[in-house]
Short mmCIF file of C-alpha atoms in Angstrom, two decimals:
data_model
loop_
_atom_site.label_atom_id
_atom_site.label_comp_id
_atom_site.label_asym_id
_atom_site.label_seq_id
_atom_site.Cartn_x
_atom_site.Cartn_y
_atom_site.Cartn_z
CA UNK B 1 0.00 0.00 0.00
CA UNK B 2 2.84 2.37 -0.95
CA UNK B 3 1.57 5.95 -1.11
CA UNK B 4 3.84 7.21 -3.91
CA UNK B 5 5.58 4.66 -6.07
CA UNK B 6 8.08 5.03 -8.87
CA UNK B 7 9.45 2.64 -11.42
CA UNK B 8 12.14 1.75 -12.11
CA UNK B 9 14.17 2.26 -8.93
CA UNK B 10 17.44 2.08 -10.85
CA UNK B 11 18.05 2.93 -14.47
CA UNK B 12 21.40 2.61 -16.23
CA UNK B 13 21.49 3.61 -19.85
CA UNK B 14 23.76 5.00 -22.53
CA UNK B 15 23.96 8.53 -23.86
CA UNK B 16 21.51 9.27 -26.61
CA UNK B 17 18.88 6.79 -25.45
CA UNK B 18 15.28 7.68 -24.59
CA UNK B 19 13.86 6.49 -21.29
CA UNK B 20 10.74 6.90 -19.16
CA UNK B 21 10.13 6.93 -15.42
CA UNK B 22 6.65 6.22 -14.08
CA UNK B 23 5.03 7.57 -10.92
CA UNK B 24 1.75 6.69 -9.26
CA UNK B 25 0.14 7.94 -6.06
CA UNK B 26 -2.80 6.44 -4.19
CA UNK B 27 -3.28 9.31 -1.74
CA UNK B 28 -6.07 11.00 -3.71
CA UNK B 29 -3.89 14.09 -4.19
CA UNK B 30 -4.53 16.41 -7.11
CA UNK B 31 -0.99 17.74 -7.54
CA UNK B 32 2.10 15.84 -8.54
CA UNK B 33 5.71 16.89 -9.00
CA UNK B 34 9.01 15.82 -10.46
CA UNK B 35 12.25 16.78 -8.72
CA UNK B 36 15.88 16.22 -9.66
CA UNK B 37 18.52 15.67 -6.98
CA UNK B 38 22.02 15.94 -8.32
CA UNK B 39 25.32 14.62 -7.00
CA UNK B 40 25.59 17.59 -4.63
CA UNK B 41 22.25 16.53 -3.14
CA UNK B 42 20.46 19.70 -4.15
CA UNK B 43 16.75 19.08 -4.75
CA UNK B 44 15.29 21.10 -7.61
CA UNK B 45 11.74 21.13 -8.83
CA UNK B 46 11.28 20.35 -12.52
CA UNK B 47 7.54 20.14 -13.11
CA UNK B 48 4.26 20.29 -11.27
CA UNK B 49 0.84 19.13 -12.45
CA UNK B 50 -2.48 19.97 -10.86
CA UNK B 51 -5.45 17.93 -12.03
CA UNK B 52 -3.49 16.82 -15.10
CA UNK B 53 -2.59 20.41 -16.03
CA UNK B 54 0.97 21.68 -16.03
CA UNK B 55 1.29 24.48 -13.47
CA UNK B 56 5.03 24.68 -12.90
CA UNK B 57 7.68 24.21 -15.52
CA UNK B 58 11.07 25.28 -14.33
CA UNK B 59 13.99 25.81 -16.66
CA UNK B 60 14.30 22.27 -17.85
CA UNK B 61 15.62 21.18 -21.27
CA UNK B 62 12.77 20.27 -23.61
CA UNK B 63 14.25 16.79 -23.82
CA UNK B 64 12.27 16.25 -20.62
CA UNK B 65 8.57 15.81 -21.22
CA UNK B 66 6.15 15.05 -18.40
CA UNK B 67 2.83 13.42 -19.06
CA UNK B 68 -0.11 13.06 -16.70
CA UNK B 69 -2.71 10.61 -18.01
CA UNK B 70 -4.82 11.11 -14.85
CA UNK B 71 -4.53 12.69 -11.40
CA UNK B 72 -2.86 9.62 -9.92
CA UNK B 73 -0.08 9.32 -12.49
CA UNK B 74 2.75 11.54 -13.63
CA UNK B 75 5.34 10.05 -15.95
CA UNK B 76 8.61 11.58 -17.11
CA UNK B 77 10.04 10.88 -20.52
CA UNK B 78 13.59 11.87 -21.32
CA UNK B 79 14.90 12.01 -24.87
CA UNK B 80 18.52 11.90 -26.01
CA UNK B 81 19.94 11.29 -22.56
CA UNK B 82 23.13 13.14 -21.61
CA UNK B 83 25.76 12.47 -18.98
CA UNK B 84 24.51 15.45 -16.98
CA UNK B 85 21.09 13.85 -16.64
CA UNK B 86 22.57 11.38 -14.16
CA UNK B 87 20.80 12.08 -10.86
CA UNK B 88 18.08 10.81 -8.60
CA UNK B 89 14.61 11.75 -9.79
CA UNK B 90 11.88 12.00 -7.17
CA UNK B 91 8.19 12.09 -7.78
CA UNK B 92 5.97 13.68 -5.14
CA UNK B 93 2.33 14.48 -4.59
CA UNK B 94 0.32 16.85 -2.42
CA UNK B 95 -3.13 18.26 -1.89
CA UNK B 96 -3.61 21.71 -3.40
CA UNK B 97 -6.52 23.88 -2.36
CA UNK B 98 -7.24 27.50 -3.26
CA UNK B 99 -3.74 28.03 -4.55
CA UNK B 100 -2.12 26.65 -1.43
CA UNK B 101 0.12 23.61 -1.68
CA UNK B 102 0.18 21.31 1.32
CA UNK B 103 2.94 19.02 2.46
CA UNK B 104 4.39 16.72 -0.15
CA UNK B 105 4.84 12.99 -0.07
CA UNK B 106 7.77 11.62 -2.01
CA UNK B 107 8.34 8.43 -3.89
CA UNK B 108 11.48 6.36 -3.23
CA UNK B 109 13.33 7.92 -6.16
CA UNK B 110 14.75 6.65 -9.44
CA UNK B 111 18.53 6.60 -9.64
CA UNK B 112 19.41 7.34 -13.26
CA UNK B 113 22.95 6.73 -14.46
CA UNK B 114 23.89 7.72 -17.98
CA UNK B 115 27.10 6.22 -19.32
CA UNK Z 1 20.44 35.37 -3.75
CA UNK Z 2 18.79 31.97 -3.35
CA UNK Z 3 15.09 31.88 -2.61
CA UNK Z 4 15.66 29.66 0.41
CA UNK Z 5 18.98 29.60 2.21
CA UNK Z 6 20.24 27.23 4.85
CA UNK Z 7 23.55 26.81 6.59
CA UNK Z 8 24.84 23.60 4.94
CA UNK Z 9 26.78 22.55 8.04
CA UNK Z 10 27.79 19.90 8.70
CA UNK Z 11 26.73 20.03 12.31
CA UNK Z 12 28.52 17.41 14.38
CA UNK Z 13 27.11 17.12 17.87
CA UNK Z 14 27.27 14.60 20.72
CA UNK Z 15 24.25 12.64 21.81
CA UNK Z 16 22.06 14.65 24.13
CA UNK Z 17 23.07 18.00 22.68
CA UNK Z 18 20.64 20.68 21.56
CA UNK Z 19 21.09 21.89 18.01
CA UNK Z 20 19.33 24.61 16.02
CA UNK Z 21 19.03 25.16 12.30
CA UNK Z 22 17.99 28.37 10.65
CA UNK Z 23 16.56 29.00 7.23
CA UNK Z 24 15.86 32.31 5.49
CA UNK Z 25 13.56 32.93 2.54
CA UNK Z 26 13.36 35.83 0.13
CA UNK Z 27 9.75 35.77 -1.07
CA UNK Z 28 7.62 37.74 1.38
CA UNK Z 29 4.49 36.27 -0.21
CA UNK Z 30 5.43 32.76 1.00
CA UNK Z 31 2.49 31.13 2.76
CA UNK Z 32 3.46 27.78 4.17
CA UNK Z 33 6.61 26.38 5.62
CA UNK Z 34 7.91 22.93 6.42
CA UNK Z 35 10.91 21.01 7.65
CA UNK Z 36 11.72 17.75 5.90
CA UNK Z 37 14.26 15.14 6.80
CA UNK Z 38 16.24 13.13 4.25
CA UNK Z 39 18.28 10.12 5.19
CA UNK Z 40 21.15 8.95 3.00
CA UNK Z 41 19.91 7.44 -0.27
CA UNK Z 42 16.27 7.88 0.79
CA UNK Z 43 13.48 10.21 -0.16
CA UNK Z 44 12.69 13.39 1.80
CA UNK Z 45 10.02 12.91 4.45
CA UNK Z 46 7.96 15.53 6.20
CA UNK Z 47 9.27 16.21 9.70
CA UNK Z 48 6.89 18.97 10.66
CA UNK Z 49 4.94 21.94 9.37
CA UNK Z 50 5.84 25.34 10.75
CA UNK Z 51 3.07 27.54 12.06
CA UNK Z 52 3.15 31.23 12.79
CA UNK Z 53 2.72 30.67 16.51
CA UNK Z 54 5.51 28.11 16.58
CA UNK Z 55 4.93 24.44 17.20
CA UNK Z 56 6.48 21.56 19.03
CA UNK Z 57 6.54 17.84 18.40
CA UNK Z 58 8.35 15.95 21.09
CA UNK Z 59 12.01 16.97 20.98
CA UNK Z 60 11.49 19.13 17.90
CA UNK Z 61 10.41 22.77 17.93
CA UNK Z 62 9.79 24.85 14.83
CA UNK Z 63 9.39 28.61 14.73
CA UNK Z 64 8.54 31.13 12.07
CA UNK Z 65 9.45 34.81 12.02
CA UNK Z 66 7.59 36.42 9.12
CA UNK Z 67 9.00 39.88 9.76
CA UNK Z 68 12.56 38.62 9.40
CA UNK Z 69 11.62 35.91 6.92
CA UNK Z 70 13.26 33.02 8.66
CA UNK Z 71 12.25 29.72 10.13
CA UNK Z 72 14.10 27.61 12.64
CA UNK Z 73 14.23 24.05 13.87
CA UNK Z 74 15.42 23.16 17.34
CA UNK Z 75 16.26 19.59 18.25
CA UNK Z 76 16.66 18.83 21.95
CA UNK Z 77 18.34 15.77 23.46
CA UNK Z 78 19.81 14.65 20.11
CA UNK Z 79 19.72 10.95 19.30
CA UNK Z 80 21.98 9.02 16.96
CA UNK Z 81 18.92 8.43 14.80
CA UNK Z 82 18.53 12.18 14.27
CA UNK Z 83 21.56 12.08 11.92
CA UNK Z 84 20.22 13.16 8.54
CA UNK Z 85 19.92 16.13 6.22
CA UNK Z 86 17.24 18.63 7.22
CA UNK Z 87 15.53 20.51 4.42
CA UNK Z 88 13.69 23.78 4.82
CA UNK Z 89 10.74 24.15 2.43
CA UNK Z 90 8.82 27.29 1.57
CA UNK Z 91 5.59 27.35 -0.45
CA UNK Z 92 4.11 30.31 -2.27
CA UNK Z 93 0.41 30.84 -3.00
CA UNK Z 94 1.11 29.88 -6.58
CA UNK Z 95 1.70 26.37 -5.30
CA UNK Z 96 5.42 26.41 -5.85
CA UNK Z 97 7.60 24.65 -3.29
CA UNK Z 98 11.19 25.74 -2.94
CA UNK Z 99 13.58 23.49 -1.05
CA UNK Z 100 16.68 24.74 0.71
CA UNK Z 101 19.92 22.93 -0.03
CA UNK Z 102 19.75 21.18 3.33
CA UNK Z 103 21.71 21.13 6.59
CA UNK Z 104 23.56 17.96 7.46
CA UNK Z 105 23.47 16.77 11.05
CA UNK Z 106 25.62 14.03 12.48
CA UNK Z 107 25.00 12.96 16.07
CA UNK Z 108 27.91 11.10 17.59
CA UNK Z 109 27.97 8.77 20.60
#
């Protein structure tokens, strides 16, 4: 009964490949997020979706394309992977009422290594 | 200037010590505030929300000073299991969450 789940947990791939990471939450939240945590452990928001609509899109290369088929899922597709994409990617979800975001619940992370 | 700034530490303290972390934020329109904890190779987890009047949860006390735009976390009677990275999080009304870079705490026997 994991609240926020991500697959895969580990992903090793070569430069130039295209890969996807999936995220699902069973908390009934209407907002989901993707974060990137680099080797220095800094956690940076990439995207946020509220009710399947993109509400936050930070400065992220357009090789990264999120997709939310429904409120419970937010997937991340990455084209033409580069060495600098190596990081841990966290999915998170939260309730979001009247413009206020509540505390976030994180998935276990996907450790992406690009060789 | 970063939107949310924390002293990165590391803080190395003996068991039983009291330790305090501070966090400053630049957006005066920020509405909600949190402290998260992240263990090595794990996901961040909510430690506590921070309310205007200050709040306490066992050995942990969080305070907010809107005028000075900082929040703090006080840990009393430190345990070995408190060793982790503590992340300050600030939310705006637009629903954006900004995480600080974290403060690393190591509690030693």
